[in-house]
Coordinates of N, CA, C and O in Angstrom, one line a residue:
K1 N 116.9 107.1 99.9 CA 117.1 106.2 99.6 C 117.3 105.5 101.1 O 115.9 104.6 100.9
E2 N 117.8 106.1 101.6 CA 117.7 105.7 103.5 C 115.8 105.7 103.9 O 115.8 104.8 105.0
L3 N 115.7 107.4 103.9 CA 114.5 107.3 104.3 C 113.0 106.2 103.9 O 112.4 105.8 104.4
Y4 N 113.5 105.7 102.8 CA 112.3 105.4 101.8 C 112.1 103.6 102.5 O 111.6 103.1 102.5
G5 N 113.7 103.6 102.5 CA 113.8 102.0 103.2 C 113.4 101.9 104.9 O 112.8 101.0 105.1
M6 N 113.6 103.1 105.3 CA 113.0 102.7 106.8 C 111.1 103.3 106.6 O 110.6 102.3 107.6
I7 N 110.9 104.0 105.8 CA 109.3 104.2 105.8 C 108.5 102.4 104.9 O 107.6 102.4 105.9
E8 N 109.7 101.8 104.0 CA 109.2 101.0 104.0 C 109.1 99.9 104.8 O 108.3 98.9 104.9
S9 N 110.0 99.6 105.5 CA 110.3 98.7 107.0 C 108.9 99.1 107.9 O 108.1 97.9 108.6
A10 N 108.4 100.1 108.1 CA 107.6 100.9 108.9 C 106.3 100.6 109.0 O 105.5 99.8 109.4
L11 N 106.2 100.2 107.5 CA 105.0 99.7 107.0 C 104.7 98.4 106.5 O 103.3 97.6 106.0
N12 N 105.7 97.1 106.8 CA 105.9 96.0 106.4 C 104.7 95.1 107.1 O 105.1 95.2 108.8
G13 N 104.1 94.2 106.9 CA 103.0 93.2 107.4 C 103.7 92.7 108.7 O 103.4 92.5 109.6
K14 N 104.2 92.3 107.9 CA 105.0 91.0 108.9 C 105.6 92.0 110.1 O 105.6 91.5 111.3
L15 N 106.2 93.2 110.2 CA 107.0 93.5 111.0 C 105.9 93.9 111.8 O 105.9 94.1 112.9
I16 N 104.7 94.4 111.6 CA 103.5 95.0 112.3 C 103.0 94.0 113.1 O 102.7 94.0 113.8
I17 N 102.9 92.5 112.8 CA 102.0 91.8 113.3 C 103.3 91.4 114.6 O 103.0 91.0 115.5
E18 N 104.2 91.6 114.3 CA 105.3 91.2 115.1 C 105.8 92.2 116.0 O 106.5 92.0 117.2
N19 N 105.1 93.6 116.2 CA 105.1 94.4 116.7 C 106.6 95.1 116.9 O 107.3 95.3 118.0
S20 N 107.1 94.7 115.3 CA 108.6 95.8 115.7 C 108.6 96.6 115.0 O 109.8 96.9 114.9
S21 N 107.9 97.2 113.7 CA 107.8 98.5 113.7 C 107.3 99.4 114.4 O 106.5 99.0 114.9
P22 N 108.3 100.4 113.9 CA 107.6 101.7 115.2 C 106.6 102.5 115.3 O 105.8 103.1 115.6
W23 N 105.6 102.1 114.1 CA 104.2 102.1 113.6 C 103.0 101.1 114.0 O 102.0 100.9 113.7
S24 N 103.7 100.3 114.3 CA 102.8 98.6 114.8 C 101.6 99.5 115.7 O 100.3 99.1 115.1
N25 N 101.4 100.4 116.5 CA 100.1 100.6 117.0 C 99.9 101.9 116.7 O 99.1 103.2 117.4
K26 N 100.2 102.4 115.3 CA 99.7 104.1 115.2 C 98.6 104.1 113.9 O 98.6 105.0 113.5
L27 N 97.9 103.0 113.5 CA 97.2 103.0 113.0 C 96.3 104.2 112.8 O 95.6 104.4 114.5
G28 N 96.2 105.1 111.9 CA 95.0 106.5 112.3 C 96.0 107.5 112.9 O 95.3 108.5 113.3
E29 N 96.9 107.4 113.1 CA 97.5 108.6 113.5 C 98.6 109.6 112.6 O 99.1 108.8 111.6
K30 N 99.1 110.3 113.2 CA 100.2 111.2 112.3 C 101.4 110.6 112.1 O 101.9 110.5 113.4
V31 N 102.0 110.2 111.6 CA 103.3 109.4 111.8 C 104.2 110.6 110.7 O 105.5 110.6 111.2
L32 N 104.0 111.3 109.9 CA 104.7 111.8 109.1 C 104.4 113.2 108.8 O 102.9 113.5 109.4
S33 N 105.1 114.4 107.9 CA 104.4 115.2 108.0 C 103.3 115.2 107.1 O 103.2 114.4 106.0
D34 N 102.3 116.4 107.3 CA 100.8 116.4 106.6 C 101.2 116.6 105.2 O 99.7 116.8 104.5
K35 N 102.5 117.4 104.6 CA 102.6 117.2 103.3 C 102.8 116.0 102.4 O 103.1 115.6 101.3
I36 N 102.6 114.5 103.6 CA 103.4 113.6 102.7 C 102.1 112.5 102.4 O 101.2 112.2 103.9
T37 N 101.7 112.0 101.1 CA 100.9 111.3 101.0 C 101.6 109.9 100.0 O 102.1 110.4 99.2
I38 N 101.1 108.6 100.9 CA 102.2 107.6 99.8 C 101.1 106.4 99.5 O 100.2 106.0 100.5
K39 N 101.1 106.0 98.2 CA 100.1 105.4 97.9 C 101.0 104.4 96.9 O 101.6 104.5 96.3
Q40 N 100.4 103.1 96.9 CA 100.7 102.0 96.0 C 99.9 102.1 94.7 O 98.2 101.8 95.1
D41 N 100.4 102.5 93.7 CA 99.1 102.8 92.4 C 99.7 102.0 91.3 O 101.0 102.5 90.8
P42 N 99.6 100.7 91.3 CA 100.3 99.5 90.6 C 99.3 100.1 88.8 O 100.1 99.5 88.3
R43 N 99.0 101.0 88.5 CA 98.7 101.6 87.0 C 100.1 102.6 86.4 O 100.0 102.5 85.3
F44 N 100.9 102.8 87.7 CA 102.1 103.2 87.0 C 103.1 103.2 87.5 O 103.6 102.5 88.3
G45 N 104.7 103.5 86.7 CA 105.7 103.4 87.3 C 106.5 101.9 86.7 O 105.6 101.4 85.7
Y46 N 107.8 101.7 87.1 CA 108.3 100.5 86.3 C 107.6 99.3 86.6 O 107.9 98.3 86.1
M47 N 106.7 99.0 87.8 CA 106.4 98.3 88.5 C 104.5 97.9 88.1 O 104.3 97.3 88.6
A48 N 104.8 98.5 87.2 CA 102.8 98.6 86.6 C 102.6 97.5 86.5 O 103.3 97.0 85.5
K49 N 101.6 96.7 87.0 CA 100.9 95.6 86.7 C 99.3 95.2 87.0 O 99.1 96.1 87.9
D50 N 98.8 94.2 86.6 CA 97.3 94.0 87.2 C 97.7 93.2 88.4 O 96.8 92.8 88.9
F51 N 98.1 92.1 88.1 CA 98.5 91.4 89.2 C 100.3 91.2 89.8 O 100.8 91.1 89.4
D52 N 100.1 90.9 91.3 CA 101.3 90.9 92.1 C 102.0 89.6 92.1 O 101.4 88.6 91.5
D53 N 103.2 89.2 92.6 CA 103.9 88.2 92.2 C 103.6 86.9 93.1 O 103.7 85.8 92.6
E54 N 102.1 86.8 93.8 CA 101.6 86.1 94.4 C 100.0 85.9 93.7 O 99.4 84.9 94.2
G55 N 99.9 86.5 92.6 CA 98.3 86.4 91.7 C 97.3 87.2 92.2 O 96.1 86.9 91.6
I56 N 97.5 87.8 92.8 CA 96.4 88.9 93.4 C 96.6 89.7 92.6 O 97.1 90.8 92.5
A57 N 94.9 90.3 91.9 CA 94.7 91.8 91.4 C 95.5 92.9 92.1 O 94.7 92.7 93.4
T58 N 96.0 93.6 91.6 CA 96.8 94.8 92.4 C 95.6 95.9 92.5 O 94.9 96.1 91.6
K59 N 95.5 96.6 93.5 CA 94.8 97.9 93.2 C 95.5 99.0 94.0 O 96.9 99.1 94.8
E60 N 94.7 100.3 93.9 CA 95.8 101.6 94.4 C 94.9 101.2 96.1 O 93.8 101.2 96.5
I61 N 96.4 101.4 96.9 CA 96.2 101.7 98.2 C 96.9 102.8 98.8 O 98.0 103.0 98.7
T62 N 95.9 103.9 99.3 CA 96.4 104.5 100.2 C 97.1 104.1 102.0 O 96.7 103.7 102.5
L63 N 98.3 104.1 101.5 CA 99.3 103.7 102.8 C 99.3 104.8 104.0 O 99.0 105.0 105.2
I64 N 99.9 106.0 103.5 CA 99.7 107.3 104.5 C 99.1 108.4 103.6 O 98.9 108.7 102.4
E65 N 98.1 109.0 104.4 CA 97.2 110.3 103.7 C 97.3 111.5 104.5 O 97.2 111.8 105.2
N66 N 98.1 112.6 103.8 CA 98.4 114.0 104.8 C 99.2 113.5 106.0 O 98.7 114.3 107.1
G67 N 100.1 112.8 106.1 CA 100.6 112.2 107.1 C 100.0 111.5 108.1 O 100.7 110.7 109.0
V68 N 98.9 110.9 107.8 CA 98.3 110.0 108.8 C 98.4 108.5 108.0 O 98.1 108.0 107.4
L69 N 98.7 107.6 109.0 CA 98.9 106.5 108.7 C 97.5 105.4 108.3 O 96.7 105.2 109.4
K70 N 97.4 105.2 107.2 CA 96.1 104.3 107.0 C 95.7 103.0 106.5 O 95.0 102.4 107.1
N71 N 97.2 102.2 106.0 CA 97.3 101.2 105.6 C 98.8 100.4 105.8 O 99.4 101.3 105.6
F72 N 98.6 99.1 106.1 CA 100.0 98.5 105.8 C 100.1 97.6 104.6 O 99.0 97.3 104.2
Y73 N 101.1 97.2 104.7 CA 101.1 96.3 103.5 C 101.6 95.1 103.6 O 102.4 94.9 104.2
F74 N 101.0 93.8 103.1 CA 100.8 92.6 103.4 C 101.2 91.5 102.4 O 100.7 91.5 101.3
D75 N 102.0 90.3 102.5 CA 101.9 89.3 101.4 C 100.6 88.5 101.8 O 99.9 88.5 102.9
L76 N 100.5 87.3 101.3 CA 99.3 86.6 101.4 C 99.3 86.0 102.8 O 98.5 85.9 103.9
K77 N 100.6 85.4 103.3 CA 101.0 85.0 104.8 C 100.4 85.8 105.7 O 99.9 85.2 106.9
T78 N 101.2 86.8 105.7 CA 101.1 87.9 106.8 C 99.5 88.4 106.9 O 98.7 88.3 107.9
A79 N 98.9 88.8 105.7 CA 97.6 89.0 105.5 C 96.7 88.2 106.1 O 95.5 88.5 107.3
G80 N 96.8 86.8 106.1 CA 96.1 85.9 106.7 C 96.5 85.9 108.7 O 95.4 86.0 109.4
K81 N 97.3 85.9 109.1 CA 97.7 85.9 110.3 C 97.1 87.9 111.0 O 97.0 87.5 112.2
S82 N 97.2 88.8 110.1 CA 96.8 90.2 110.6 C 95.0 89.6 110.9 O 94.9 91.0 111.5
N83 N 94.4 89.0 110.8 CA 93.0 88.9 110.8 C 92.3 90.5 110.5 O 91.2 90.6 111.0
G84 N 92.9 91.2 109.5 CA 92.2 92.1 108.9 C 92.2 93.4 109.9 O 91.3 94.3 109.8
K85 N 92.9 93.5 111.0 CA 92.6 94.4 112.3 C 93.7 95.4 112.0 O 93.7 96.7 112.8
F86 N 94.5 95.4 110.7 CA 95.8 96.3 110.9 C 95.2 97.2 109.5 O 96.2 97.4 108.5
S87 N 93.8 97.6 109.3 CA 93.9 98.9 108.2 C 92.3 99.3 108.6 O 91.8 98.9 109.2
S88 N 92.5 100.6 108.2 CA 91.5 101.6 108.6 C 90.4 101.2 107.4 O 90.0 100.9 106.7

């Protein structure tokens, strides 16, 4: 549970923009074991839904692939502030 919380915080768009995440400048770099891939897949699990809580259509997003940081997650407010510069 604690490891999940640390990874979730490190991927949080608000913390990325504030440069408070340890992964703020690690996009495209290896941050975890190459055996780890983390995806947001809204089709499965207890949180499965077509739209998020802000009314945006959900889609699969690869956050970490084989240990390499690919994307962060943002809400509408932080996405607007990011100007799209925090995704691969």
